[in-house]
Tab-separated table of C-alpha atoms and ligand atoms in Angstrom:
chain	number	residue	atom	x	y	z
A	1	MET	CA	1.688	4.345	23.235
A	2	SER	CA	3.045	5.782	19.772
A	3	HIS	CA	5.886	7.719	19.201
A	4	GLU	CA	4.661	11.001	18.618
A	5	ILE	CA	2.940	10.938	21.999
A	6	ASP	CA	6.810	10.380	23.231
A	7	ALA	CA	7.976	12.594	21.148
A	8	ALA	CA	5.997	15.752	22.504
A	9	GLY	CA	7.073	13.960	26.119
A	10	ASP	CA	10.857	13.593	25.085
A	11	GLY	CA	11.094	17.031	23.784
A	12	SER	CA	9.908	18.630	26.503
A	13	GLY	CA	11.506	16.934	29.097
A	14	VAL	CA	14.670	14.418	28.734
A	15	SER	CA	17.310	16.681	26.747
A	16	ARG	CA	19.496	14.161	24.623
A	17	GLU	CA	21.988	14.924	26.952
A	18	THR	CA	20.758	14.209	29.877
A	19	ALA	CA	19.359	11.217	29.039
A	20	GLY	CA	21.226	9.801	31.778
A	21	GLU	CA	20.207	6.017	31.201
A	22	ASP	CA	21.418	5.738	27.780
A	23	VAL	CA	25.068	7.622	28.114
A	24	SER	CA	27.095	5.070	26.808
A	25	ARG	CA	31.195	4.518	27.453
A	26	GLU	CA	31.404	4.058	23.475
A	27	THR	CA	29.198	7.442	22.795
A	28	GLY	CA	30.546	8.994	19.327
A	29	GLY	CA	32.436	5.499	18.658
A	30	TYR	CA	31.235	3.405	16.185
A	31	ARG	CA	30.697	4.788	12.514
A	32	PRO	CA	27.925	2.525	10.447
A	33	PRO	CA	28.618	3.318	6.765
A	34	THR	CA	25.932	6.038	6.859
A	35	ALA	CA	27.324	9.997	6.099
A	36	GLY	CA	26.949	12.306	8.763
A	37	ASP	CA	25.039	10.514	11.926
A	38	PHE	CA	27.064	12.252	14.424
A	39	ASP	CA	26.344	15.935	12.989
A	40	ASN	CA	23.261	16.596	15.029
A	41	ARG	CA	24.735	15.235	17.909
A	42	PRO	CA	25.586	18.009	20.335
A	43	GLY	CA	29.423	18.076	20.829
A	44	ALA	CA	29.980	14.930	18.713
A	45	THR	CA	32.125	15.651	14.837
A	46	GLN	CA	33.164	13.869	11.978
A	47	PHE	CA	36.101	13.114	13.426
A	48	ASP	CA	35.426	11.946	16.651
A	49	ARG	CA	37.360	8.263	15.955
A	50	GLN	CA	40.617	10.489	16.033
A	51	THR	CA	40.832	10.504	19.733
A	52	PRO	CA	42.540	8.186	21.390
A	53	LEU	CA	39.570	7.542	23.496
A	54	ALA	CA	36.890	7.256	20.931
A	55	GLU	CA	39.000	4.693	18.747
A	56	ALA	CA	39.577	2.365	21.681
A	57	ALA	CA	35.233	2.599	22.279
A	58	HIS	CA	35.072	1.569	18.441
A	59	HIS	CA	37.768	-1.534	19.098
A	60	THR	CA	35.441	-1.761	21.999
A	61	VAL	CA	32.111	-1.532	20.025
A	62	LEU	CA	33.683	-4.016	17.067
A	63	ALA	CA	34.876	-6.619	20.042
A	64	ARG	CA	30.983	-6.373	21.491
A	65	SER	CA	29.245	-6.845	17.888
A	66	GLY	CA	32.181	-9.842	17.436
A	67	GLY	CA	34.164	-8.040	15.355
A	68	GLN	CA	33.247	-8.469	11.950
A	69	GLU	CA	32.036	-6.001	9.588
A	70	PRO	CA	29.468	-6.928	6.793
A	71	VAL	CA	27.843	-10.671	7.196
A	72	SER	CA	27.220	-12.540	4.032
A	73	ARG	CA	24.052	-12.545	1.762
A	74	PRO	CA	20.967	-15.151	1.747
A	75	ALA	CA	20.723	-17.159	-0.077
A	76	ALA	CA	17.412	-16.365	-1.384
A	77	THR	CA	15.049	-13.194	-0.573
A	78	ARG	CA	14.113	-13.770	3.137
A	79	VAL	CA	10.509	-12.513	4.249
A	80	PHE	CA	9.435	-11.302	7.878
A	81	VAL	CA	6.251	-11.143	9.666
A	82	VAL	CA	6.868	-8.899	12.525
A	83	ALA	CA	3.227	-9.908	14.491
A	84	ASN	CA	1.438	-9.282	17.910
A	85	GLN	CA	-1.886	-8.790	18.122
A	86	LYS	CA	-0.547	-6.481	21.628
A	87	GLY	CA	-0.332	-3.277	20.566
A	88	GLY	CA	2.998	-1.627	21.994
A	89	VAL	CA	5.278	-4.557	22.861
A	90	GLY	CA	8.077	-3.040	20.172
A	91	LYS	CA	6.982	-4.365	16.379
A	92	THR	CA	7.843	-1.029	14.611
A	93	THR	CA	10.532	-0.315	17.055
A	94	SER	CA	11.919	-3.818	16.565
A	95	THR	CA	11.172	-4.220	12.463
A	96	VAL	CA	12.337	0.071	11.507
A	97	ASN	CA	15.595	-0.675	13.375
A	98	ILE	CA	16.790	-4.221	12.541
A	99	ALA	CA	16.122	-3.076	9.092
A	100	ALA	CA	18.558	-0.362	9.146
A	101	ALA	CA	20.543	-2.758	11.448
A	102	LEU	CA	20.896	-5.180	8.389
A	103	SER	CA	21.514	-2.540	5.699
A	104	GLN	CA	24.049	-1.329	7.611
A	105	ILE	CA	26.041	-4.699	8.008
A	106	GLY	CA	25.696	-4.915	4.329
A	107	GLN	CA	21.794	-6.202	3.313
A	108	ARG	CA	19.674	-5.024	0.669
A	109	VAL	CA	16.589	-4.947	2.767
A	110	LEU	CA	13.051	-3.692	1.672
A	111	VAL	CA	10.653	-2.732	4.836
A	112	ILE	CA	6.037	-2.864	4.020
A	113	ASP	CA	4.283	-0.783	6.399
A	114	LEU	CA	1.595	-2.494	7.050
A	115	ASP	CA	-0.166	-0.390	9.845
A	116	PRO	CA	-2.412	2.271	9.002
A	117	GLN	CA	-1.317	4.460	12.103
A	118	GLY	CA	2.373	4.869	9.134
A	119	ASN	CA	4.756	4.742	12.577
A	120	ALA	CA	7.362	2.345	10.291
A	121	SER	CA	7.284	4.848	7.482
A	122	THR	CA	7.568	7.810	10.288
A	123	ALA	CA	10.352	6.344	11.620
A	124	LEU	CA	12.014	5.572	7.831
A	125	ASP	CA	11.478	8.994	6.859
A	126	VAL	CA	9.774	8.104	4.414
A	127	ALA	CA	6.422	10.008	2.837
A	128	HIS	CA	2.811	8.829	4.041
A	129	HIS	CA	0.417	10.971	3.457
A	130	GLN	CA	-2.614	10.485	1.822
A	131	GLY	CA	-1.951	10.489	-2.056
A	132	VAL	CA	1.374	8.794	-0.862
A	133	PRO	CA	1.582	5.339	-2.786
A	134	SER	CA	1.294	3.068	-0.612
A	135	THR	CA	0.323	-0.499	0.930
A	136	TYR	CA	-3.658	0.303	0.126
A	137	GLU	CA	-2.744	1.128	-3.864
A	138	LEU	CA	-0.430	-3.195	-3.056
A	139	LEU	CA	-2.988	-4.612	-1.689
A	140	VAL	CA	-6.416	-3.222	-2.646
A	141	GLU	CA	-5.386	-1.491	-6.188
A	142	GLY	CA	-2.936	-4.340	-6.805
A	143	ALA	CA	-0.533	-1.379	-7.790
A	144	ALA	CA	3.034	-3.095	-8.562
A	145	LEU	CA	5.489	-3.300	-5.092
A	146	ALA	CA	8.167	-1.589	-7.365
A	147	ASP	CA	4.968	1.294	-7.599
A	148	VAL	CA	4.779	2.342	-4.679
A	149	MET	CA	8.225	1.308	-3.090
A	150	GLN	CA	10.365	4.358	-1.661
A	151	GLN	CA	14.591	4.700	-0.774
A	152	SER	CA	14.889	5.291	3.280
A	153	GLU	CA	17.046	8.904	2.147
A	154	GLU	CA	18.773	8.193	5.583
A	155	THR	CA	20.272	4.353	5.004
A	156	VAL	CA	21.346	3.080	1.950
A	157	ASN	CA	20.230	-0.317	0.431
A	158	LEU	CA	16.319	0.211	2.367
A	159	SER	CA	13.302	0.566	0.830
A	160	VAL	CA	10.113	1.318	2.058
A	161	VAL	CA	6.285	0.980	0.947
A	162	PRO	CA	4.850	3.481	3.462
A	163	ALA	CA	1.686	3.059	4.967
A	164	THR	CA	-1.267	5.870	4.207
A	165	ILE	CA	-4.055	6.606	6.498
A	166	ASP	CA	-6.484	4.720	3.617
A	167	LEU	CA	-5.057	1.541	4.811
A	168	ALA	CA	-7.193	1.589	7.896
A	169	GLY	CA	-10.377	0.888	5.042
A	170	ALA	CA	-8.300	-1.834	3.448
A	171	GLU	CA	-9.413	-4.026	5.851
A	172	ILE	CA	-13.004	-3.705	5.352
A	173	GLU	CA	-12.321	-2.948	0.935
A	174	LEU	CA	-10.358	-6.006	1.388
A	175	VAL	CA	-13.047	-8.519	2.175
A	176	SER	CA	-15.133	-8.689	-1.467
A	177	VAL	CA	-11.437	-8.777	-3.182
A	178	VAL	CA	-11.429	-12.492	-5.315
A	179	ALA	CA	-8.273	-14.212	-2.962
A	180	ARG	CA	-8.269	-11.105	-0.379
A	181	GLU	CA	-5.665	-13.037	2.294
A	182	ASN	CA	-3.123	-13.769	-0.926
A	183	ARG	CA	-2.876	-10.252	-2.332
A	184	LEU	CA	0.842	-9.417	-0.433
A	185	LYS	CA	2.172	-12.713	-1.178
A	186	LYS	CA	1.730	-11.917	-5.161
A	187	ALA	CA	3.004	-8.253	-5.158
A	188	ILE	CA	6.173	-9.377	-3.508
A	189	ALA	CA	6.456	-12.537	-5.813
A	190	ALA	CA	6.055	-10.801	-8.597
A	191	HIS	CA	8.292	-8.337	-7.698
A	192	PRO	CA	12.242	-8.654	-9.669
A	193	GLN	CA	14.196	-8.006	-6.886
A	194	VAL	CA	12.838	-10.654	-4.894
A	195	GLY	CA	13.943	-14.710	-4.984
A	196	THR	CA	17.327	-16.108	-5.587
A	197	GLU	CA	20.315	-14.794	-6.738
A	198	ALA	CA	19.307	-17.264	-9.809
A	199	GLU	CA	15.750	-15.166	-9.874
A	200	ALA	CA	16.887	-12.092	-9.035
A	201	GLY	CA	20.827	-11.086	-9.324
A	202	PRO	CA	22.733	-9.315	-7.519
A	203	ASP	CA	20.469	-6.379	-6.462
A	204	ARG	CA	17.616	-9.014	-5.088
A	205	PHE	CA	16.392	-7.654	-1.684
A	206	ASP	CA	17.765	-10.044	1.002
A	207	TYR	CA	15.041	-9.331	3.606
A	208	VAL	CA	11.927	-7.688	3.961
A	209	LEU	CA	10.320	-7.286	7.258
A	210	ILE	CA	6.473	-6.699	7.066
A	211	ASP	CA	5.297	-4.681	10.483
A	212	CYS	CA	2.080	-5.971	11.179
A	213	PRO	CA	-0.478	-3.448	13.033
A	214	PRO	CA	-1.698	-5.022	16.185
A	215	SER	CA	-4.562	-7.349	15.448
A	216	LEU	CA	-4.838	-10.649	13.739
A	217	GLY	CA	-7.695	-9.443	10.997
A	218	LEU	CA	-7.030	-9.391	6.832
A	219	LEU	CA	-3.705	-7.155	7.144
A	220	THR	CA	-1.779	-9.465	9.571
A	221	LEU	CA	-3.560	-12.696	7.965
A	222	ASN	CA	-2.223	-11.141	4.469
A	223	ALA	CA	1.047	-11.207	5.769
A	224	LEU	CA	1.060	-14.435	7.559
A	225	VAL	CA	0.669	-16.009	4.358
A	226	ALA	CA	3.370	-13.924	2.162
A	227	GLY	CA	6.342	-14.119	4.511
A	228	GLN	CA	7.980	-17.450	5.580
A	229	GLU	CA	9.500	-16.522	8.688
A	230	MET	CA	8.200	-15.041	11.819
A	231	MET	CA	9.272	-12.628	14.048
A	232	ILE	CA	7.113	-12.087	17.355
A	233	PRO	CA	8.171	-8.965	19.470
A	234	ILE	CA	7.280	-9.935	23.565
A	235	GLN	CA	8.033	-6.987	25.966
A	236	ALA	CA	10.030	-7.988	28.826
A	237	GLU	CA	6.342	-7.655	31.050
A	238	TYR	CA	3.307	-9.268	33.407
A	239	TYR	CA	1.126	-9.871	30.570
A	240	ALA	CA	4.367	-10.879	27.850
A	241	LEU	CA	2.306	-13.991	27.334
A	242	GLU	CA	-1.061	-13.897	27.936
A	243	GLY	CA	-2.866	-13.366	23.845
A	244	LEU	CA	0.592	-15.365	22.629
A	245	GLY	CA	-1.184	-18.571	22.653
A	246	GLN	CA	-4.127	-16.667	20.595
A	247	LEU	CA	-1.464	-15.738	18.100
A	248	LEU	CA	0.591	-18.826	18.456
A	249	SER	CA	-3.116	-20.467	16.817
A	250	THR	CA	-3.936	-18.727	14.412
A	251	VAL	CA	0.002	-19.338	13.268
A	252	GLU	CA	-0.913	-22.693	13.372
A	253	MET	CA	-4.321	-22.518	11.185
A	254	VAL	CA	-2.319	-20.126	8.582
A	255	LYS	CA	0.502	-23.170	8.094
A	256	ALA	CA	-2.554	-25.679	7.721
A	257	HIS	CA	-4.261	-24.096	5.106
A	258	LEU	CA	-2.706	-21.579	3.801
A	259	ASN	CA	0.892	-21.083	4.039
A	260	PRO	CA	3.045	-24.434	5.217
A	261	ASP	CA	5.981	-22.654	4.722
A	262	LEU	CA	5.568	-20.524	7.560
A	263	ASP	CA	8.025	-20.457	10.592
A	264	VAL	CA	7.918	-18.509	14.095
A	265	SER	CA	11.904	-18.414	13.678
A	266	THR	CA	12.818	-15.378	15.722
A	267	ILE	CA	11.673	-13.322	19.087
A	268	VAL	CA	12.920	-10.733	20.602
A	269	LEU	CA	12.529	-9.831	23.799
A	270	THR	CA	11.606	-5.763	24.072
A	271	MET	CA	12.359	-3.008	26.433
A	272	TYR	CA	14.095	-5.442	28.876
A	273	ASP	CA	14.833	-3.970	31.840
A	274	GLY	CA	17.789	-6.608	33.376
A	275	ARG	CA	17.208	-5.159	36.967
A	276	THR	CA	13.811	-6.394	37.373
A	277	ARG	CA	12.906	-9.800	38.615
A	278	LEU	CA	10.140	-9.222	36.808
A	279	ALA	CA	11.456	-8.656	33.311
A	280	SER	CA	14.839	-11.626	33.740
A	281	GLY	CA	11.506	-14.058	35.141
A	282	VAL	CA	9.666	-13.573	32.318
A	283	ALA	CA	12.674	-13.542	29.224
A	284	GLU	CA	13.634	-16.873	31.383
A	285	GLU	CA	9.777	-18.151	31.197
A	286	VAL	CA	10.246	-17.044	27.123
A	287	ARG	CA	13.195	-18.678	26.884
A	288	GLU	CA	11.792	-21.677	27.899
A	289	HIS	CA	9.056	-21.927	26.212
A	290	PHE	CA	10.638	-21.055	22.983
A	291	GLY	CA	14.625	-22.197	22.466
A	292	ASP	CA	16.667	-21.467	20.315
A	293	GLN	CA	13.937	-19.052	18.553
A	294	VAL	CA	14.618	-16.400	21.012
A	295	LEU	CA	17.277	-14.345	19.679
A	296	ARG	CA	20.038	-13.884	22.991
A	297	THR	CA	20.084	-10.481	22.369
A	298	ALA	CA	17.658	-8.678	24.137
A	299	ILE	CA	16.968	-4.939	23.722
A	300	PRO	CA	16.766	-2.836	26.385
A	301	ARG	CA	14.553	-0.125	27.226
A	302	SER	CA	16.477	2.959	26.420
A	303	VAL	CA	14.715	6.500	26.046
A	304	ARG	CA	17.550	6.823	22.782
A	305	VAL	CA	15.075	4.271	21.189
A	306	SER	CA	11.877	5.659	21.969
A	307	GLU	CA	12.814	9.198	20.538
A	308	ALA	CA	14.715	8.043	17.330
A	309	PRO	CA	11.370	8.654	14.986
A	310	SER	CA	10.517	11.925	16.227
A	311	TYR	CA	13.561	12.349	14.379
A	312	GLY	CA	12.664	10.613	11.306
A	313	GLN	CA	15.293	8.116	12.304
A	314	THR	CA	16.049	4.716	13.319
A	315	VAL	CA	18.522	4.782	16.698
A	316	MET	CA	20.991	3.000	14.161
A	317	THR	CA	21.371	6.605	13.097
A	318	TYR	CA	20.298	8.695	15.461
A	319	ASP	CA	22.359	7.274	18.532
A	320	PRO	CA	24.370	5.104	16.688
A	321	ALA	CA	26.508	3.867	20.026
A	322	SER	CA	24.035	3.978	22.301
A	323	PRO	CA	23.030	0.250	23.987
A	324	GLY	CA	19.097	0.308	21.843
A	325	ALA	CA	21.616	0.697	18.672
A	326	LEU	CA	24.546	-1.913	19.753
A	327	SER	CA	20.920	-4.534	20.687
A	328	TYR	CA	19.703	-3.903	17.415
A	329	LEU	CA	22.405	-4.398	15.566
A	330	ASP	CA	23.446	-7.240	17.406
A	331	ALA	CA	20.226	-8.493	17.105
A	332	ALA	CA	20.758	-8.412	13.119
A	333	ARG	CA	23.833	-10.342	13.466
A	334	GLU	CA	22.111	-13.063	15.098
A	335	ILE	CA	18.983	-12.690	12.509
A	336	ALA	CA	21.557	-12.938	9.782
A	337	SER	CA	23.256	-15.700	10.782
A	338	LYS	CA	21.049	-17.550	11.975
A	339	ALA	CA	20.367	-20.489	9.635
A	340	VAL	CA	16.949	-20.218	7.338
A	341	PRO	CA	14.409	-22.256	8.256
A	342	GLU	CA	13.829	-26.110	6.409
A	343	SER	CA	10.531	-24.738	4.414
A	344	GLY	CA	13.391	-22.133	2.886
A	345	ALA	CA	13.168	-18.361	0.941
A	346	ALA	CA	13.884	-20.234	-2.404
A	347	SER	CA	10.073	-20.677	-2.136
A	348	VAL	CA	9.350	-17.083	-2.319
A	349	ALA	CA	8.991	-16.058	-6.247
A	350	ALA	CA	7.755	-19.237	-6.761
A	351	GLY	CA	4.650	-18.188	-6.970
A	352	ASP	CA	1.664	-17.515	-9.361
A	353	GLY	CA	1.479	-14.085	-8.570
A	354	ARG	CA	3.749	-12.665	-11.946
A	355	GLY	CA	1.624	-9.616	-13.223
A	356	GLU	CA	-0.820	-9.987	-11.599
A	357	GLY	CA	-3.447	-6.616	-10.967
A	358	GLN	CA	-0.816	-5.075	-14.055
B	1	ADP	P1	4.138	-1.730	18.244
B	1	ADP	O1	4.982	-1.256	17.082
B	1	ADP	O2	4.117	-3.155	18.552
B	1	ADP	O3	2.350	-1.204	18.819
B	1	ADP	P2	6.634	0.182	19.198
B	1	ADP	O4	7.789	-0.378	17.994
B	1	ADP	O5	5.399	0.957	18.174
B	1	ADP	O6	4.994	-0.754	19.301
B	1	ADP	O7	6.245	0.462	20.634
B	1	ADP	C1	6.165	0.839	21.781
B	1	ADP	C2	6.057	2.513	21.856
B	1	ADP	O8	7.424	1.989	23.171
B	1	ADP	C3	6.579	2.625	20.976
B	1	ADP	O9	6.612	4.580	21.672
B	1	ADP	C4	8.449	3.131	21.270
B	1	ADP	O10	9.139	4.480	21.105
B	1	ADP	C5	8.296	2.335	22.717
B	1	ADP	N1	9.670	1.352	22.298
B	1	ADP	C6	9.957	0.633	21.710
B	1	ADP	N2	10.706	-0.157	21.772
B	1	ADP	C7	11.344	0.682	23.133
B	1	ADP	C8	12.949	0.853	23.684
B	1	ADP	N3	13.634	-1.028	23.846
B	1	ADP	N4	13.169	1.191	24.691
B	1	ADP	C9	12.485	2.436	24.782
B	1	ADP	N5	11.077	2.622	24.355
B	1	ADP	C10	10.864	1.872	23.164
B	2	MG	MG1	3.458	-0.725	15.608
């Protein structure tokens, strides 16, 4: 289920050249603002765009993504909780790729890995062995966000709070901690780069994405209390909607008692295979039920997406012209251009948590 397993499978089985479903006509065309994207791609060079075919492809890509390059920054930091208590639906994959895509369109992004498995940390290639300052120190020991954050080397303007295996114990250790469900909210609110332009200046984070574990325990609860927006990845398959009721009633409980600002603003369909009637049926059902909350862009099932983490990359740098990368880029644009919910991100830095645990 996890990408480690995929990595082994892909390493021996599907080679990058032969992953036929993913070979797109645009291959080699798109240039995101990171250096050396194509260095490790067979047959590709830095100068691919100088060929007429690649230049044409680049234009196709730009046309597809709306022709704009950077998008405007939100007025204040938007904190997204990426949650679904089901495992393997694409939470981590969506978190890291939307984060990387947002940074490619000019946003400043922070990913907080809240899953003890540390899959987001792996994909974003940040150190997360035992002993590395991580979400565990943030939540359990009250460390400051700034002290547990790392800069991604692969992607500009992308910071990461890694998760180490220590986090596995946090669920239990937090039980006896005062205000245990507010820990993450306080840590985020206390960071000087979180808030409005007036509060946090030009270096503020535009997006904080919290990758949750596949459960509704204290870790996920901390995220639901800390966020204003919730992103639910839904895998377009038969059991997709099972368990969503439980998730949504947890959200209602959190809204009623702990975080009235929480809004399920974004549903993203993942691993979508438009050729099957089942997938399109599920997608239709999800759209009927959730309406505008569902991103227009569905993320296709794509080998490139699943093999990227084994190279310590997101698909956004691993194969930026692949359908998965283009879809995540479109999804990021949609998110960035969607109105911020009424309750607004402006309240994020207004918490009483400044200096907590210092
Ligand atoms: P979660 O975080 O919800 O447990 P993951 O993001 O880890 O889910 O995804 C589960 C598995 O599905 C991983 O092996 C991942 O590589 C794979 N996967 C996710 N999205 C896609 C996609 N669009 N195409 C192909 N494989 C995918
Ligand atoms: Mg995950």
